[in-house]
Coordinates of C-alpha atoms in Angstrom, one line a residue:
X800 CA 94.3 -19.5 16.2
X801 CA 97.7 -20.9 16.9
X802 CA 96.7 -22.8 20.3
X803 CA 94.8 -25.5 18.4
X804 CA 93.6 -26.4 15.1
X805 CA 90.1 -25.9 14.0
X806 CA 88.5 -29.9 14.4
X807 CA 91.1 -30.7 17.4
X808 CA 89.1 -32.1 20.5
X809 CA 89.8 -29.9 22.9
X810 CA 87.0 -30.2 25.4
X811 CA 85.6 -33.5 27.4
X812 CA 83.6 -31.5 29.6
X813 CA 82.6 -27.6 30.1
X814 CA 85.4 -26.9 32.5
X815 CA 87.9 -28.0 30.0
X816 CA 86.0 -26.3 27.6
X817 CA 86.0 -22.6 29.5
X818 CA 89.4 -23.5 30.3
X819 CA 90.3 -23.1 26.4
X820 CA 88.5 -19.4 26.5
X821 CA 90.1 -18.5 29.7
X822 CA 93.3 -19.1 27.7
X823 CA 92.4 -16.9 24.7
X824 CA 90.6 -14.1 27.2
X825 CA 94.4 -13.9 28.7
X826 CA 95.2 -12.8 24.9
X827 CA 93.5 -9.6 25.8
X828 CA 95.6 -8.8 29.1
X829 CA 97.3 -5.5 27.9
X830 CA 94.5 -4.5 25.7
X831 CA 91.0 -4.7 26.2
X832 CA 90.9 -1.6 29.1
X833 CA 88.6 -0.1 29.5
X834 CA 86.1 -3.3 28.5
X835 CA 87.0 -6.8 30.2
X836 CA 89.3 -9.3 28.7
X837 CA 86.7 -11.7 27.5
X838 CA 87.3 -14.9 25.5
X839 CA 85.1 -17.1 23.5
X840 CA 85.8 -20.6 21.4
X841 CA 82.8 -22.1 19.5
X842 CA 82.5 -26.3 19.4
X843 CA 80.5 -28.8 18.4
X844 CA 80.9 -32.5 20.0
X845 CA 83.9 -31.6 21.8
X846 CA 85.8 -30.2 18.8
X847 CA 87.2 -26.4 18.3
X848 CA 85.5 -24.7 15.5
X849 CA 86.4 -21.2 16.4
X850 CA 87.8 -19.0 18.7
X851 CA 88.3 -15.1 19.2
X852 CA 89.0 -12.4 22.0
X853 CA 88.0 -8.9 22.9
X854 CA 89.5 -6.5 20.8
X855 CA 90.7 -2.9 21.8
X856 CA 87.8 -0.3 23.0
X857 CA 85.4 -0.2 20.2
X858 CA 86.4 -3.3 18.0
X859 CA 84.4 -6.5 18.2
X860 CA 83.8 -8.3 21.5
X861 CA 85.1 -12.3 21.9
X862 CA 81.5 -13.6 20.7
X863 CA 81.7 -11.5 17.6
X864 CA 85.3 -12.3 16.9
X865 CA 84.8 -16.1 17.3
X866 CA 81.9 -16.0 14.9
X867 CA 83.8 -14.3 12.7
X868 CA 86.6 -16.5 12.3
X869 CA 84.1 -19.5 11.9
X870 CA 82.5 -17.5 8.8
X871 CA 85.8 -16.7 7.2
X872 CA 86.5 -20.7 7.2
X873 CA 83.4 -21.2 6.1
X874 CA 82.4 -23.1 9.0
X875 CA 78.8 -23.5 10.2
X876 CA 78.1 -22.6 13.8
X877 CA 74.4 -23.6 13.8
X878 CA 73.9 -25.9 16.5
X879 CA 77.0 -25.3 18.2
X880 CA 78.0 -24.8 21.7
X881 CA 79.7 -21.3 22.9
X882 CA 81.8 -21.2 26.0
X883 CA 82.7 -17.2 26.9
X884 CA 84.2 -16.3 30.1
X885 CA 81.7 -13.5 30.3
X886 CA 78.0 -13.0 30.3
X887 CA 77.2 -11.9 26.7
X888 CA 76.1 -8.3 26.7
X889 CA 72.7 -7.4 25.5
X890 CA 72.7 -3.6 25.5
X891 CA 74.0 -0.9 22.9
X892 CA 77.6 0.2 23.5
X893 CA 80.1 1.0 21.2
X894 CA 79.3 -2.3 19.3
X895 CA 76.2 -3.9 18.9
X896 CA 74.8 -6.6 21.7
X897 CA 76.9 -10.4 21.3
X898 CA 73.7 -11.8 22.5
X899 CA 72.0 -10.7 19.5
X900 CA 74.9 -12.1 17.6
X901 CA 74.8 -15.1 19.1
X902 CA 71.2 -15.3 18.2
X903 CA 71.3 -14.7 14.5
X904 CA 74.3 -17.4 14.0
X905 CA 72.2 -19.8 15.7
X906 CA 73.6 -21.8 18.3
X907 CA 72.2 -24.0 20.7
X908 CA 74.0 -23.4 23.9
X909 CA 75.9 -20.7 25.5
X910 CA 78.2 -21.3 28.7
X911 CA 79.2 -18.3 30.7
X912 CA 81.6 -18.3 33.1
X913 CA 80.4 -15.2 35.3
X914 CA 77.7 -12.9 34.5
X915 CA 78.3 -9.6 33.8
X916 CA 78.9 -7.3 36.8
X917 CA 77.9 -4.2 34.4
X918 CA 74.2 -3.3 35.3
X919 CA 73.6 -2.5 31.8
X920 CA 73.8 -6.1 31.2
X921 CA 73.5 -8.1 35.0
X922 CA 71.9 -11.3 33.6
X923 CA 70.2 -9.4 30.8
X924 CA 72.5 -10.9 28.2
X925 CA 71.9 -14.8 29.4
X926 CA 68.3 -13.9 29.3
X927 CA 67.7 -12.5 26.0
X928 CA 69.5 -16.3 24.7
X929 CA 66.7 -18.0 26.9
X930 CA 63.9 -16.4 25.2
X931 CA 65.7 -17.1 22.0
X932 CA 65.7 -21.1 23.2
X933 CA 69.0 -21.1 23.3
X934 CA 70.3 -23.2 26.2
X935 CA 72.2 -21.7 29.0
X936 CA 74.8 -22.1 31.7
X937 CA 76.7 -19.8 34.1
X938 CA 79.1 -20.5 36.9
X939 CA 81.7 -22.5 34.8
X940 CA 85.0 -21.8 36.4
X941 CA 83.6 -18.5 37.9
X942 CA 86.5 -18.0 40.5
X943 CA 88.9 -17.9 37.8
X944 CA 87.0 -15.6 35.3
X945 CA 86.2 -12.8 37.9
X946 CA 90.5 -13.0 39.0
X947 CA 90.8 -12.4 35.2
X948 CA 88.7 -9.1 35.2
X949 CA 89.5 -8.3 38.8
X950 CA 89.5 -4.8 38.3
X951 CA 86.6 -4.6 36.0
X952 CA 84.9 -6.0 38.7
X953 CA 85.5 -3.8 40.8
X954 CA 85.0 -1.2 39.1
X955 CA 81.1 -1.9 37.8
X956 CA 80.4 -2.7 42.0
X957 CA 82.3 -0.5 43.8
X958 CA 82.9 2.4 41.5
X959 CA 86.8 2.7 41.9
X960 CA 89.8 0.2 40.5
X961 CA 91.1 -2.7 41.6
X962 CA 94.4 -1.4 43.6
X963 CA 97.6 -3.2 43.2
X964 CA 100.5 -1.6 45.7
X965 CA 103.9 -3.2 44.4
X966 CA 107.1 -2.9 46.7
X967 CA 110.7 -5.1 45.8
X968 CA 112.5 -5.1 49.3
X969 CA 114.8 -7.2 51.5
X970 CA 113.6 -10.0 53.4
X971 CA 113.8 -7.7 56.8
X972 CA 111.8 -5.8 54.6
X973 CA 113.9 -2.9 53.5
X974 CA 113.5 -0.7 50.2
X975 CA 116.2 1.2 49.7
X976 CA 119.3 2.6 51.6
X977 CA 119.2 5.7 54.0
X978 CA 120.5 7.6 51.1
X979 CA 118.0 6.0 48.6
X980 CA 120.0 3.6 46.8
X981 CA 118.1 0.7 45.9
X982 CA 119.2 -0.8 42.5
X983 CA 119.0 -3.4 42.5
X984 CA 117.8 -5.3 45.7
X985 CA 116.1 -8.0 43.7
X986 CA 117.2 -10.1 40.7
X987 CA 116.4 -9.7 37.1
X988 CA 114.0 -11.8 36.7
X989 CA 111.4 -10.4 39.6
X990 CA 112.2 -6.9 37.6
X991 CA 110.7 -8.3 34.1
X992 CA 107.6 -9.8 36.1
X993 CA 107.0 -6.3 37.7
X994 CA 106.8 -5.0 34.1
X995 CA 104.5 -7.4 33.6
X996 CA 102.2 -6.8 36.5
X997 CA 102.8 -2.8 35.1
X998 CA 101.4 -3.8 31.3
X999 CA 98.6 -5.6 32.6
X1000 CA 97.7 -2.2 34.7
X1001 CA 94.9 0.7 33.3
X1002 CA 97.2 2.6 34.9
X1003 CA 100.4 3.1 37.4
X1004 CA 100.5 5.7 40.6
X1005 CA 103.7 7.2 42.4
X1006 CA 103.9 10.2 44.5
X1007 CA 106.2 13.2 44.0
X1008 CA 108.8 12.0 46.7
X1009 CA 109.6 9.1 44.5
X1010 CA 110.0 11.6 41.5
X1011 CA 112.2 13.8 43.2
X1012 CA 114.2 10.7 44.5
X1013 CA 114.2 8.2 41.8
X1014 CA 113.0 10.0 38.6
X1015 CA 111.4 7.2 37.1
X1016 CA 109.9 6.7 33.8
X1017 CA 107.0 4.9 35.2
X1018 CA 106.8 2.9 32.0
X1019 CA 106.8 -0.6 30.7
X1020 CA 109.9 -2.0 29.6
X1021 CA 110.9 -5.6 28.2
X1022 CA 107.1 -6.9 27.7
X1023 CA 105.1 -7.0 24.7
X1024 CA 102.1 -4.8 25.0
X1025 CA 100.3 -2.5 22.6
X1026 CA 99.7 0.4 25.0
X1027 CA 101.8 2.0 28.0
X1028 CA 99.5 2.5 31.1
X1029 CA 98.0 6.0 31.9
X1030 CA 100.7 7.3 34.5
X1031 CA 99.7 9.4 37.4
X1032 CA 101.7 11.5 40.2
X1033 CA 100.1 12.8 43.5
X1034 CA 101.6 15.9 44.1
X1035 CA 100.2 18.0 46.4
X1036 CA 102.1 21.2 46.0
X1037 CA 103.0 21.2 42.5
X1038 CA 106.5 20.5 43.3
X1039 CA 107.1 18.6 40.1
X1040 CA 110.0 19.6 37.5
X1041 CA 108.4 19.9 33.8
X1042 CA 112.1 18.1 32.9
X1043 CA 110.9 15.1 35.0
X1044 CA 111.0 11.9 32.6
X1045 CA 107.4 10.7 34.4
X1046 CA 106.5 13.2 32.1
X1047 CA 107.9 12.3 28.8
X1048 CA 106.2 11.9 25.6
X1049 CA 102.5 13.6 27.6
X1050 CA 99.6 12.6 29.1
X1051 CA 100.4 12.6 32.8
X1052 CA 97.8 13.3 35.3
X1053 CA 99.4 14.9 37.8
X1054 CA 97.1 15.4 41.0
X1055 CA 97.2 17.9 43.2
X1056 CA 95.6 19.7 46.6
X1057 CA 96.5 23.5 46.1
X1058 CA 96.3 25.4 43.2
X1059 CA 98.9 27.1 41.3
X1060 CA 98.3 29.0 37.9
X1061 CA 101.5 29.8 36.8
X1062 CA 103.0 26.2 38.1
X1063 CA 99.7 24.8 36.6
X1064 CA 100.5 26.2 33.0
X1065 CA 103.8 25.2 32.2
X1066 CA 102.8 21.4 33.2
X1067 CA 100.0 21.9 30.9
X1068 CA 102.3 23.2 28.2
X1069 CA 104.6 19.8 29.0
X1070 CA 101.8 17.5 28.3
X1071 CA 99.9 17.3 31.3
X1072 CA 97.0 17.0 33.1
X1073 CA 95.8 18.9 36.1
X1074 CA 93.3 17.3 38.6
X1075 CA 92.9 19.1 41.9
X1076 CA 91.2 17.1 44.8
X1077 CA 92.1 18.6 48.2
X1078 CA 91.2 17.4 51.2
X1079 CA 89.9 18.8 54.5
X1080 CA 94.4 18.8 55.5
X1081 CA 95.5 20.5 52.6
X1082 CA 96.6 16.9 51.0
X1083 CA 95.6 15.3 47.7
X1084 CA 92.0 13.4 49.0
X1085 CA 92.9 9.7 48.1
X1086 CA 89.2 8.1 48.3
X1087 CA 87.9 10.7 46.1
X1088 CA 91.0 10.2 44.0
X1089 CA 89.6 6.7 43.3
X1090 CA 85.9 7.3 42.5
X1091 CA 87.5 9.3 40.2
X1092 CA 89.8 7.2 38.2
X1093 CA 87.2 4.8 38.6
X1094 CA 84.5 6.8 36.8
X1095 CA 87.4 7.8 33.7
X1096 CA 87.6 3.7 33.3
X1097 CA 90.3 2.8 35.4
X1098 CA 89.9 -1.0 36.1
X1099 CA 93.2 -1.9 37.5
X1100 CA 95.8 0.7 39.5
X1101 CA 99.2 -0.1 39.8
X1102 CA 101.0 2.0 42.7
X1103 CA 104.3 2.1 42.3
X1104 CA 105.3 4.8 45.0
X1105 CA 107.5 5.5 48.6
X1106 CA 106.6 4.6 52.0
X1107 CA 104.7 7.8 52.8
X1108 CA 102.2 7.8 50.2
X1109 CA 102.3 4.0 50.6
X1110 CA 101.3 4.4 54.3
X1111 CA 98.9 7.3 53.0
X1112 CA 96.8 5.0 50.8
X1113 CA 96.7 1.7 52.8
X1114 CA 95.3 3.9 56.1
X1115 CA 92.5 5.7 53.8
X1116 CA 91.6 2.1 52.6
X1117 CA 92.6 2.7 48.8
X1118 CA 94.6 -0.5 48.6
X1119 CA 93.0 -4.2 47.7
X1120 CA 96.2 -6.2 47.2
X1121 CA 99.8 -6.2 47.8
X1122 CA 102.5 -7.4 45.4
X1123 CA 105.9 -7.8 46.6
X1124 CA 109.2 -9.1 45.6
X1125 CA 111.2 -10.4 49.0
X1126 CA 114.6 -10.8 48.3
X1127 CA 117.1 -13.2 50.5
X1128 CA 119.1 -10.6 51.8
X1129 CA 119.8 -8.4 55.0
X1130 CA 119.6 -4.2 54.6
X1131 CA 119.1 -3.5 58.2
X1132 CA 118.5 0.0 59.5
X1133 CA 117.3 1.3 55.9
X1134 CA 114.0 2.6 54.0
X1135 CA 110.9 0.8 54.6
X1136 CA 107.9 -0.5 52.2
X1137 CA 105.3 1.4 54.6
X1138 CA 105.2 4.2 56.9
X1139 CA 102.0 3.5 58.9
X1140 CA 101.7 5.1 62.8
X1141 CA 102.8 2.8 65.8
X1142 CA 99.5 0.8 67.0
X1143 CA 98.5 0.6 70.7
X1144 CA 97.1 -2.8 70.4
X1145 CA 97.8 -5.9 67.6
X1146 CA 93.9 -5.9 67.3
X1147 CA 94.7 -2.3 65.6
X1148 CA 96.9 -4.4 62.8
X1149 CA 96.1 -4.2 58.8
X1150 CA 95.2 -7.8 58.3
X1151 CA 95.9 -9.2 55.2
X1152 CA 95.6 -13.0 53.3
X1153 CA 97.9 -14.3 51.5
X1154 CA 96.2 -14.9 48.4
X1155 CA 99.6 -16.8 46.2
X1156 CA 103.4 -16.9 47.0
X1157 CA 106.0 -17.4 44.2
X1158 CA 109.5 -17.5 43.7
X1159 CA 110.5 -15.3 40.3
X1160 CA 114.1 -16.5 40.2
X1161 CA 115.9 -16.4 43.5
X1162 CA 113.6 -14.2 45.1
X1163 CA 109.5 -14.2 46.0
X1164 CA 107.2 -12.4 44.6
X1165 CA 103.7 -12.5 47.3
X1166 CA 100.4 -11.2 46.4
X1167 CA 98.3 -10.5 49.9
X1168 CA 95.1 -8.9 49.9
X1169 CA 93.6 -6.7 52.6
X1170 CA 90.6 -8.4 54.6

């Protein structure tokens, strides 16, 4: 634990207190998928005595990692106060319940941000600590813990990931020249916080126009992460080139709306995966595309793609937030972010809120979300 020393106060109250978990949950960004990022820190009269996070799929949880700290320093939690930015779980999953943890270490009060969205759990886990007279509290800097675990969230209630769309354009809005040239319209810095946005993904979505154009690696670059986000191309037709680097190293899903054995095969001999989801027009159906990724654990989808499969997904609804880098320059008549149909009527508009506006070095980065 290198944010504070076992015995520092660290907690006057039980926002301050969730604060200090919300900081070790953010531990976990890259690597708890498909399970939320979920921290924990144990005290007694104000003072740290442990602390933990969620571990990759199928290691402990942030309950059972903070408890375990506390044993190896031979520290008694008995008594003690937990602050976890999650409802403890109560059921059977890969590892055991926390709440039953919890139970056996014996502490006298658990503070939970949020409950658990997850109706395996859904106020189960804050439950089974009341029967044990344990005391309880949830709604402890709820807004915050849910934007942590956005796309977990939305994943247990809606079925389908959270969807990110990222764009880096002018300030008239432009992409790229007519010709497709775009590197670099923004600065360095707004390039390293897109790779950050891209770690913190499940997973990150182009179409095959921006293959064929760009041929990019769709990975993470410059950023510190223990795992490179499940890459995915809609590609209708099977158009792809098994020489593309999207491919590289295995593992894409490639998604597609007509068969093609012979096509289908050698992308299956480079690595890949084949999912074919047509729709009723012959393209790759985009709702049902989500449900799916959704139901393989898919929290958070990071769409990295051109403006026709851009306008593609934001008319079929697929898209929950915007994140785009603006940067103080003039393209004029050039490539744009989106290529939606001309409306008859503003009241026809995609309304959006702006949800936080930054600058990353001299340009801004905005996050909007769809209303």
């Amino acid at each position: 634990m290198n944010d504070t020393t076992v015995g520092t106060a660290v907690a006057a109250s039980d926002d301050a207190a969730m604060a200090q978990a919300l900081a070790w949950a953010a531990r976990g960004m890259y690597s708890t998928t498909p399970n939320p990022r979920v921290g924990c820190v144990i005290l007694r009269e104000g003072r740290l005595l442990a602390a933990g996070f969620t571990q990759p799929a199928g290691q402990a949880h942030a309950e059972v990692e903070a408890l375990r700290a506390a044993e190896r320093a031979g520290i008694d939690v008995r008594g003690a106060s937990v602050y976890v930015t999650l409802e403890p779980c109560s059921h059977h999953g890969r590892t055991p319940p926390c709440a039953d943890a919890l139970i056996a270490a014996g502490v006298a009060r658990v503070v939970a941000a949020i409950a658990d969205p997850n109706p395996l759990v859904a106020g189960r886990g804050l439950a089974r600590l009341q029967a044990a007279g344990i005391a309880t509290r949830c709604g402890v800097l709820e807004a915050a813990a849910r934007e942590m675990n956005i796309g977990f969230f939305s994943r247990m209630q809606r079925g389908r990931p959270w969807v990110r769309m990222k764009s880096a354009a002018s300030l008239d809005g432009k992409t790229a020249l007519h010709d497709g040239r775009s590197q670099w319209i923004t600065g360095a810095a707004a390039r390293a916080d897109g790779h950050a946005w891209r770690a913190r993904a499940c997973a990150i979505l182009t179409g095959i126009g921006t293959v064929v154009d760009d041929d990019p690696q769709l990975t993470v670059r410059g950023i510190d992460t223990p795992r490179q986000p499940q890459r995915i191309v809609v590609d209708s037709r099977l158009q792809i080139s098994p020489s593309a680097r999207v491919l590289a190293s295995g593992g894409t899903l490639i998604v597609a709306a007509v068969a093609d054995a012979e096509k289908e095969a050698v992308l299956r001999a480079a690595g890949c995966e084949i999912l074919l989801l047509p729709n009723p027009h012959g393209k790759v159906d985009l709702p049902l595309l989500m449900q799916e990724l959704g139901r393989r654990g898919i929290n958070e989808l990071h769409v990295e793609a051109g403006a026709k499969l851009n306008g593609s997904l934001i008319r079929e609804g697929c898209v929950d937030e915007l994140l785009l880098y603006v940067a103080p320059r003039l393209l004029g008549d050039a490539r744009g972010m989106f290529e939606l149909a001309p409306l008859a009527t503003l009241d026809e508009a995609h309304d959006l809120q702006f949800h936080e506006v930054r600058q990353i070095g001299a340009d801004l980065r905005i996050l909007a979300r769809f209303t």
